[in-house]
Amino acid sequence: MKKIAIFASGSGSNAENIARFFKERENLNIECIYSNKNDAYVLQRAHNLLIPSKVFTKNDFYFSDIILNDLKNREVDLIVLAGFLWLVPQNLIDNFPIINIHPALLPKYGGKGMYGDNVHKAVVANGEKESGITIHYVNDKYDDGQIIFQAKCEVLPTDTADDVAKKVHQLEYRYFPEIIEKVVLSL
Ligand code: GAR
């Protein structure tokens, strides 16, 4: 049985999509959903899905081994970032494979401050003809680790940032769970 931990900071629609995908799998389990925000909607989703959740502070995350030890106690095999906005500390990078989804075609539109709608607004403002998703390993810099998978969508001249967000979310829902499955089963 492979065990996955999800980290999310916001709505958690990807977290829910991943959890639903793995619900039927006997060889994979979502052990826990972690969040740095105690009012993030992802916590409500975790509750509805009967998945344990844990909220942590900046101090817990960066200046203690609380999260590291929790992940070790749960015998987690893979950490998945699904809309998680904090840089991951070295103690987790050293102990777990970690993958992230980014809502653009890295190396474009990555780095600090480039998350969620900020990314889609920049894509539209620059008149890009395409955008997409990037699934990549996480290292100690924002959006910098080795790329595992990318998928593209068209951006029309009439598209708003919201339109692009919808297209990108569809790609995320379609591809992220199966890429997670491939990665975790290859460990
Ligand atoms: C997703 O689009 C994800 O790619 C993005 O945040 C959104 C979270 O949506 N992640 C980043 O921007 C990370 N830099 P969700 O909470 O509904 O899954």
PDB file of C-alpha atoms and ligand atoms in Angstrom:
ATOM      1  CA  MET A   1       0.000   0.000   0.000  1.00  0.00           C
ATOM      2  CA  LYS A   2       1.462   3.342  -1.075  1.00  0.00           C
ATOM      3  CA  LYS A   3       0.562   6.362   1.029  1.00  0.00           C
ATOM      4  CA  ILE A   4       0.131   9.913  -0.193  1.00  0.00           C
ATOM      5  CA  ALA A   5      -0.047  13.206   1.725  1.00  0.00           C
ATOM      6  CA  ILE A   6      -1.583  16.261   0.077  1.00  0.00           C
ATOM      7  CA  PHE A   7      -0.654  19.837   0.987  1.00  0.00           C
ATOM      8  CA  ALA A   8      -3.070  22.604  -0.038  1.00  0.00           C
ATOM      9  CA  SER A   9      -3.604  26.248   0.907  1.00  0.00           C
ATOM     10  CA  GLY A  10      -6.961  27.104  -0.638  1.00  0.00           C
ATOM     11  CA  SER A  11     -10.097  25.687  -2.195  1.00  0.00           C
ATOM     12  CA  GLY A  12      -8.678  22.221  -2.732  1.00  0.00           C
ATOM     13  CA  SER A  13     -10.593  21.247  -5.850  1.00  0.00           C
ATOM     14  CA  ASN A  14      -7.504  19.349  -7.025  1.00  0.00           C
ATOM     15  CA  ALA A  15      -7.123  17.674  -3.649  1.00  0.00           C
ATOM     16  CA  GLU A  16     -10.731  16.485  -3.848  1.00  0.00           C
ATOM     17  CA  ASN A  17     -10.315  15.303  -7.438  1.00  0.00           C
ATOM     18  CA  ILE A  18      -7.195  13.329  -6.471  1.00  0.00           C
ATOM     19  CA  ALA A  19      -8.905  11.839  -3.411  1.00  0.00           C
ATOM     20  CA  ARG A  20     -11.916  10.738  -5.465  1.00  0.00           C
ATOM     21  CA  PHE A  21      -9.642   9.179  -8.093  1.00  0.00           C
ATOM     22  CA  PHE A  22      -7.817   7.108  -5.473  1.00  0.00           C
ATOM     23  CA  LYS A  23     -10.886   6.130  -3.455  1.00  0.00           C
ATOM     24  CA  GLU A  24     -11.364   2.979  -5.496  1.00  0.00           C
ATOM     25  CA  ARG A  25      -7.669   1.991  -5.498  1.00  0.00           C
ATOM     26  CA  GLU A  26      -6.737  -0.657  -2.968  1.00  0.00           C
ATOM     27  CA  ASN A  27      -2.994  -0.141  -3.393  1.00  0.00           C
ATOM     28  CA  LEU A  28      -3.030   3.643  -2.775  1.00  0.00           C
ATOM     29  CA  ASN A  29      -4.353   5.796   0.014  1.00  0.00           C
ATOM     30  CA  ILE A  30      -4.580   9.517   0.779  1.00  0.00           C
ATOM     31  CA  GLU A  31      -3.352   9.496   4.375  1.00  0.00           C
ATOM     32  CA  CYS A  32      -3.819  13.111   5.332  1.00  0.00           C
ATOM     33  CA  ILE A  33      -4.449  16.583   3.911  1.00  0.00           C
ATOM     34  CA  TYR A  34      -2.226  19.304   5.383  1.00  0.00           C
ATOM     35  CA  SER A  35      -2.917  23.018   5.215  1.00  0.00           C
ATOM     36  CA  ASN A  36      -1.212  26.192   6.356  1.00  0.00           C
ATOM     37  CA  LYS A  37      -4.591  28.007   6.504  1.00  0.00           C
ATOM     38  CA  ASN A  38      -7.108  27.115   9.163  1.00  0.00           C
ATOM     39  CA  ASP A  39     -10.023  28.502   7.107  1.00  0.00           C
ATOM     40  CA  ALA A  40      -9.046  26.893   3.791  1.00  0.00           C
ATOM     41  CA  TYR A  41     -12.016  25.203   2.095  1.00  0.00           C
ATOM     42  CA  VAL A  42      -9.824  22.162   1.465  1.00  0.00           C
ATOM     43  CA  LEU A  43     -10.310  21.295   5.162  1.00  0.00           C
ATOM     44  CA  GLN A  44     -14.073  21.080   4.677  1.00  0.00           C
ATOM     45  CA  ARG A  45     -13.499  18.870   1.639  1.00  0.00           C
ATOM     46  CA  ALA A  46     -11.193  16.600   3.697  1.00  0.00           C
ATOM     47  CA  HIS A  47     -13.878  16.351   6.378  1.00  0.00           C
ATOM     48  CA  ASN A  48     -16.546  15.455   3.765  1.00  0.00           C
ATOM     49  CA  LEU A  49     -14.232  12.852   2.226  1.00  0.00           C
ATOM     50  CA  LEU A  50     -13.425  11.347   5.663  1.00  0.00           C
ATOM     51  CA  ILE A  51      -9.723  12.058   5.186  1.00  0.00           C
ATOM     52  CA  PRO A  52      -7.734  13.198   8.244  1.00  0.00           C
ATOM     53  CA  SER A  53      -6.466  16.767   8.048  1.00  0.00           C
ATOM     54  CA  LYS A  54      -3.887  18.812   9.896  1.00  0.00           C
ATOM     55  CA  VAL A  55      -3.322  22.576  10.040  1.00  0.00           C
ATOM     56  CA  PHE A  56       0.119  23.923  10.818  1.00  0.00           C
ATOM     57  CA  THR A  57       1.711  27.282  11.540  1.00  0.00           C
ATOM     58  CA  LYS A  58       4.785  28.861  10.011  1.00  0.00           C
ATOM     59  CA  ASN A  59       6.659  27.948  13.150  1.00  0.00           C
ATOM     60  CA  ASP A  60       5.597  24.280  12.973  1.00  0.00           C
ATOM     61  CA  PHE A  61       6.615  24.126   9.325  1.00  0.00           C
ATOM     62  CA  TYR A  62       9.906  25.988   9.221  1.00  0.00           C
ATOM     63  CA  PHE A  63      11.269  25.793  12.748  1.00  0.00           C
ATOM     64  CA  SER A  64      10.247  22.360  14.045  1.00  0.00           C
ATOM     65  CA  ASP A  65      10.029  18.719  12.959  1.00  0.00           C
ATOM     66  CA  ILE A  66       6.305  18.480  13.780  1.00  0.00           C
ATOM     67  CA  ILE A  67       5.218  17.971  10.172  1.00  0.00           C
ATOM     68  CA  LEU A  68       8.228  15.805   9.311  1.00  0.00           C
ATOM     69  CA  ASN A  69       7.457  13.511  12.255  1.00  0.00           C
ATOM     70  CA  ASP A  70       3.751  13.412  11.463  1.00  0.00           C
ATOM     71  CA  LEU A  71       4.521  12.351   7.867  1.00  0.00           C
ATOM     72  CA  LYS A  72       6.993   9.728   9.108  1.00  0.00           C
ATOM     73  CA  ASN A  73       4.496   8.355  11.639  1.00  0.00           C
ATOM     74  CA  ARG A  74       1.950   8.008   8.860  1.00  0.00           C
ATOM     75  CA  GLU A  75       4.612   6.256   6.709  1.00  0.00           C
ATOM     76  CA  VAL A  76       3.922   8.565   3.779  1.00  0.00           C
ATOM     77  CA  ASP A  77       5.588   7.588   0.481  1.00  0.00           C
ATOM     78  CA  LEU A  78       4.870  10.723  -1.562  1.00  0.00           C
ATOM     79  CA  ILE A  79       3.941  14.347  -0.833  1.00  0.00           C
ATOM     80  CA  VAL A  80       1.705  16.065  -3.379  1.00  0.00           C
ATOM     81  CA  LEU A  81       1.361  19.854  -3.444  1.00  0.00           C
ATOM     82  CA  ALA A  82      -2.032  20.823  -4.858  1.00  0.00           C
ATOM     83  CA  GLY A  83      -2.346  24.593  -4.645  1.00  0.00           C
ATOM     84  CA  PHE A  84       0.106  24.869  -1.754  1.00  0.00           C
ATOM     85  CA  LEU A  85       1.707  28.305  -1.614  1.00  0.00           C
ATOM     86  CA  TRP A  86       4.606  28.090   0.847  1.00  0.00           C
ATOM     87  CA  LEU A  87       8.150  27.126  -0.046  1.00  0.00           C
ATOM     88  CA  VAL A  88       8.848  23.593   1.217  1.00  0.00           C
ATOM     89  CA  PRO A  89      11.540  23.368   3.932  1.00  0.00           C
ATOM     90  CA  GLN A  90      14.692  21.317   3.513  1.00  0.00           C
ATOM     91  CA  ASN A  91      13.779  18.724   6.170  1.00  0.00           C
ATOM     92  CA  LEU A  92      10.833  17.560   4.029  1.00  0.00           C
ATOM     93  CA  ILE A  93      12.780  17.754   0.742  1.00  0.00           C
ATOM     94  CA  ASP A  94      15.487  15.548   2.272  1.00  0.00           C
ATOM     95  CA  ASN A  95      13.034  12.897   3.457  1.00  0.00           C
ATOM     96  CA  PHE A  96      10.276  12.573   0.844  1.00  0.00           C
ATOM     97  CA  PRO A  97       9.753  12.722  -2.888  1.00  0.00           C
ATOM     98  CA  ILE A  98       7.528  15.777  -3.441  1.00  0.00           C
ATOM     99  CA  ILE A  99       5.635  16.797  -6.562  1.00  0.00           C
ATOM    100  CA  ASN A 100       3.783  20.000  -7.387  1.00  0.00           C
ATOM    101  CA  ILE A 101       1.317  21.139 -10.005  1.00  0.00           C
ATOM    102  CA  HIS A 102       1.807  24.583 -11.509  1.00  0.00           C
ATOM    103  CA  PRO A 103      -0.931  26.235 -13.615  1.00  0.00           C
ATOM    104  CA  ALA A 104       1.327  27.296 -16.515  1.00  0.00           C
ATOM    105  CA  LEU A 105       3.968  25.977 -18.864  1.00  0.00           C
ATOM    106  CA  LEU A 106       7.133  26.293 -16.769  1.00  0.00           C
ATOM    107  CA  PRO A 107       9.710  27.778 -16.976  1.00  0.00           C
ATOM    108  CA  LYS A 108       7.308  30.526 -18.062  1.00  0.00           C
ATOM    109  CA  TYR A 109       5.168  32.171 -15.358  1.00  0.00           C
ATOM    110  CA  GLY A 110       6.870  30.526 -12.380  1.00  0.00           C
ATOM    111  CA  GLY A 111       8.576  31.839  -9.273  1.00  0.00           C
ATOM    112  CA  LYS A 112       7.546  33.655  -6.111  1.00  0.00           C
ATOM    113  CA  GLY A 113       4.119  35.323  -6.353  1.00  0.00           C
ATOM    114  CA  MET A 114       3.206  33.343  -9.469  1.00  0.00           C
ATOM    115  CA  TYR A 115       0.267  31.265  -8.285  1.00  0.00           C
ATOM    116  CA  GLY A 116      -3.381  30.778  -9.137  1.00  0.00           C
ATOM    117  CA  ASP A 117      -5.048  33.746 -10.819  1.00  0.00           C
ATOM    118  CA  ASN A 118      -1.842  35.824 -10.868  1.00  0.00           C
ATOM    119  CA  VAL A 119      -0.495  33.347 -13.387  1.00  0.00           C
ATOM    120  CA  HIS A 120      -3.574  33.461 -15.633  1.00  0.00           C
ATOM    121  CA  LYS A 121      -3.720  37.274 -15.528  1.00  0.00           C
ATOM    122  CA  ALA A 122      -0.073  37.480 -16.619  1.00  0.00           C
ATOM    123  CA  VAL A 123      -0.654  34.953 -19.418  1.00  0.00           C
ATOM    124  CA  VAL A 124      -3.592  37.017 -20.760  1.00  0.00           C
ATOM    125  CA  ALA A 125      -1.770  40.356 -20.300  1.00  0.00           C
ATOM    126  CA  ASN A 126       1.149  39.053 -22.364  1.00  0.00           C
ATOM    127  CA  GLY A 127      -1.103  37.871 -25.198  1.00  0.00           C
ATOM    128  CA  GLU A 128       0.067  34.249 -24.944  1.00  0.00           C
ATOM    129  CA  LYS A 129      -1.472  31.882 -27.480  1.00  0.00           C
ATOM    130  CA  GLU A 130      -1.201  28.869 -25.176  1.00  0.00           C
ATOM    131  CA  SER A 131      -0.942  27.956 -21.519  1.00  0.00           C
ATOM    132  CA  GLY A 132      -1.241  24.700 -19.592  1.00  0.00           C
ATOM    133  CA  ILE A 133      -0.020  22.716 -16.622  1.00  0.00           C
ATOM    134  CA  THR A 134       3.346  21.548 -15.375  1.00  0.00           C
ATOM    135  CA  ILE A 135       3.792  18.713 -12.907  1.00  0.00           C
ATOM    136  CA  HIS A 136       7.289  18.719 -11.443  1.00  0.00           C
ATOM    137  CA  TYR A 137       9.446  17.534  -8.573  1.00  0.00           C
ATOM    138  CA  VAL A 138       9.902  20.077  -5.809  1.00  0.00           C
ATOM    139  CA  ASN A 139      13.247  21.448  -4.711  1.00  0.00           C
ATOM    140  CA  ASP A 140      14.218  24.370  -2.494  1.00  0.00           C
ATOM    141  CA  LYS A 141      13.216  27.035  -5.052  1.00  0.00           C
ATOM    142  CA  TYR A 142       9.761  27.991  -6.308  1.00  0.00           C
ATOM    143  CA  ASP A 143       8.683  26.070  -9.447  1.00  0.00           C
ATOM    144  CA  ASP A 144      12.207  24.947 -10.251  1.00  0.00           C
ATOM    145  CA  GLY A 145      12.433  21.138  -9.895  1.00  0.00           C
ATOM    146  CA  GLN A 146      12.639  18.563 -12.659  1.00  0.00           C
ATOM    147  CA  ILE A 147       9.606  18.536 -14.953  1.00  0.00           C
ATOM    148  CA  ILE A 148       7.636  15.267 -15.057  1.00  0.00           C
ATOM    149  CA  PHE A 149       4.731  16.202 -17.346  1.00  0.00           C
ATOM    150  CA  GLN A 150       3.202  19.131 -19.216  1.00  0.00           C
ATOM    151  CA  ALA A 151      -0.095  19.551 -21.087  1.00  0.00           C
ATOM    152  CA  LYS A 152      -1.183  22.561 -23.136  1.00  0.00           C
ATOM    153  CA  CYS A 153      -4.390  24.439 -23.845  1.00  0.00           C
ATOM    154  CA  GLU A 154      -5.136  27.153 -26.355  1.00  0.00           C
ATOM    155  CA  VAL A 155      -5.560  30.760 -25.188  1.00  0.00           C
ATOM    156  CA  LEU A 156      -7.865  32.761 -27.470  1.00  0.00           C
ATOM    157  CA  PRO A 157      -7.448  36.537 -27.921  1.00  0.00           C
ATOM    158  CA  THR A 158     -10.896  36.956 -26.316  1.00  0.00           C
ATOM    159  CA  ASP A 159     -10.115  34.777 -23.257  1.00  0.00           C
ATOM    160  CA  THR A 160     -10.164  36.391 -19.807  1.00  0.00           C
ATOM    161  CA  ALA A 161      -7.988  35.145 -16.945  1.00  0.00           C
ATOM    162  CA  ASP A 162     -11.072  33.271 -15.681  1.00  0.00           C
ATOM    163  CA  ASP A 163     -11.466  31.513 -19.034  1.00  0.00           C
ATOM    164  CA  VAL A 164      -7.833  30.420 -18.944  1.00  0.00           C
ATOM    165  CA  ALA A 165      -8.213  29.274 -15.330  1.00  0.00           C
ATOM    166  CA  LYS A 166     -11.141  27.047 -16.345  1.00  0.00           C
ATOM    167  CA  LYS A 167      -9.165  25.456 -19.197  1.00  0.00           C
ATOM    168  CA  VAL A 168      -6.144  24.903 -16.963  1.00  0.00           C
ATOM    169  CA  HIS A 169      -8.271  23.382 -14.199  1.00  0.00           C
ATOM    170  CA  GLN A 170      -9.726  20.909 -16.688  1.00  0.00           C
ATOM    171  CA  LEU A 171      -6.189  19.803 -17.583  1.00  0.00           C
ATOM    172  CA  GLU A 172      -5.316  19.528 -13.894  1.00  0.00           C
ATOM    173  CA  TYR A 173      -8.335  17.352 -13.122  1.00  0.00           C
ATOM    174  CA  ARG A 174      -7.684  15.162 -16.146  1.00  0.00           C
ATOM    175  CA  TYR A 175      -3.955  14.528 -15.719  1.00  0.00           C
ATOM    176  CA  PHE A 176      -2.777  15.126 -12.152  1.00  0.00           C
ATOM    177  CA  PRO A 177      -4.210  11.964 -10.515  1.00  0.00           C
ATOM    178  CA  GLU A 178      -2.827   9.620 -13.164  1.00  0.00           C
ATOM    179  CA  ILE A 179       0.631  11.231 -13.049  1.00  0.00           C
ATOM    180  CA  ILE A 180       0.606  10.942  -9.245  1.00  0.00           C
ATOM    181  CA  GLU A 181      -0.293   7.274  -9.603  1.00  0.00           C
ATOM    182  CA  LYS A 182       2.576   6.672 -12.039  1.00  0.00           C
ATOM    183  CA  VAL A 183       5.074   8.452  -9.806  1.00  0.00           C
ATOM    184  CA  VAL A 184       4.031   6.745  -6.573  1.00  0.00           C
ATOM    185  CA  LEU A 185       3.903   3.273  -8.121  1.00  0.00           C
ATOM    186  CA  SER A 186       7.412   3.732  -9.517  1.00  0.00           C
ATOM    187  CA  LEU A 187       8.899   4.476  -6.058  1.00  0.00           C
TER     188      LEU A 187
HETATM  189  C1  GAR B   1      -4.339  25.155  -9.041  1.00  0.00           C
HETATM  190  O1  GAR B   1      -4.664  25.719 -10.284  1.00  0.00           O
HETATM  191  C2  GAR B   1      -2.850  24.909  -8.942  1.00  0.00           C
HETATM  192  O2  GAR B   1      -2.251  24.615 -10.165  1.00  0.00           O
HETATM  193  C3  GAR B   1      -2.363  26.242  -8.428  1.00  0.00           C
HETATM  194  O3  GAR B   1      -3.328  26.636  -7.486  1.00  0.00           O
HETATM  195  C4  GAR B   1      -4.607  26.154  -7.913  1.00  0.00           C
HETATM  196  C5  GAR B   1      -5.284  25.527  -6.715  1.00  0.00           C
HETATM  197  O4  GAR B   1      -6.632  25.257  -7.003  1.00  0.00           O
HETATM  198  N1  GAR B   1      -1.052  26.137  -7.861  1.00  0.00           N
HETATM  199  C6  GAR B   1      -0.168  27.133  -7.904  1.00  0.00           C
HETATM  200  O5  GAR B   1      -0.413  28.211  -8.413  1.00  0.00           O
HETATM  201  C7  GAR B   1       1.176  26.814  -7.260  1.00  0.00           C
HETATM  202  N2  GAR B   1       2.161  27.780  -7.662  1.00  0.00           N
HETATM  203  P1  GAR B   1      -7.443  24.263  -6.056  1.00  0.00           P
HETATM  204  O6  GAR B   1      -7.212  24.717  -4.610  1.00  0.00           O
HETATM  205  O7  GAR B   1      -8.873  24.429  -6.451  1.00  0.00           O
HETATM  206  O8  GAR B   1      -6.935  22.875  -6.280  1.00  0.00           O
END
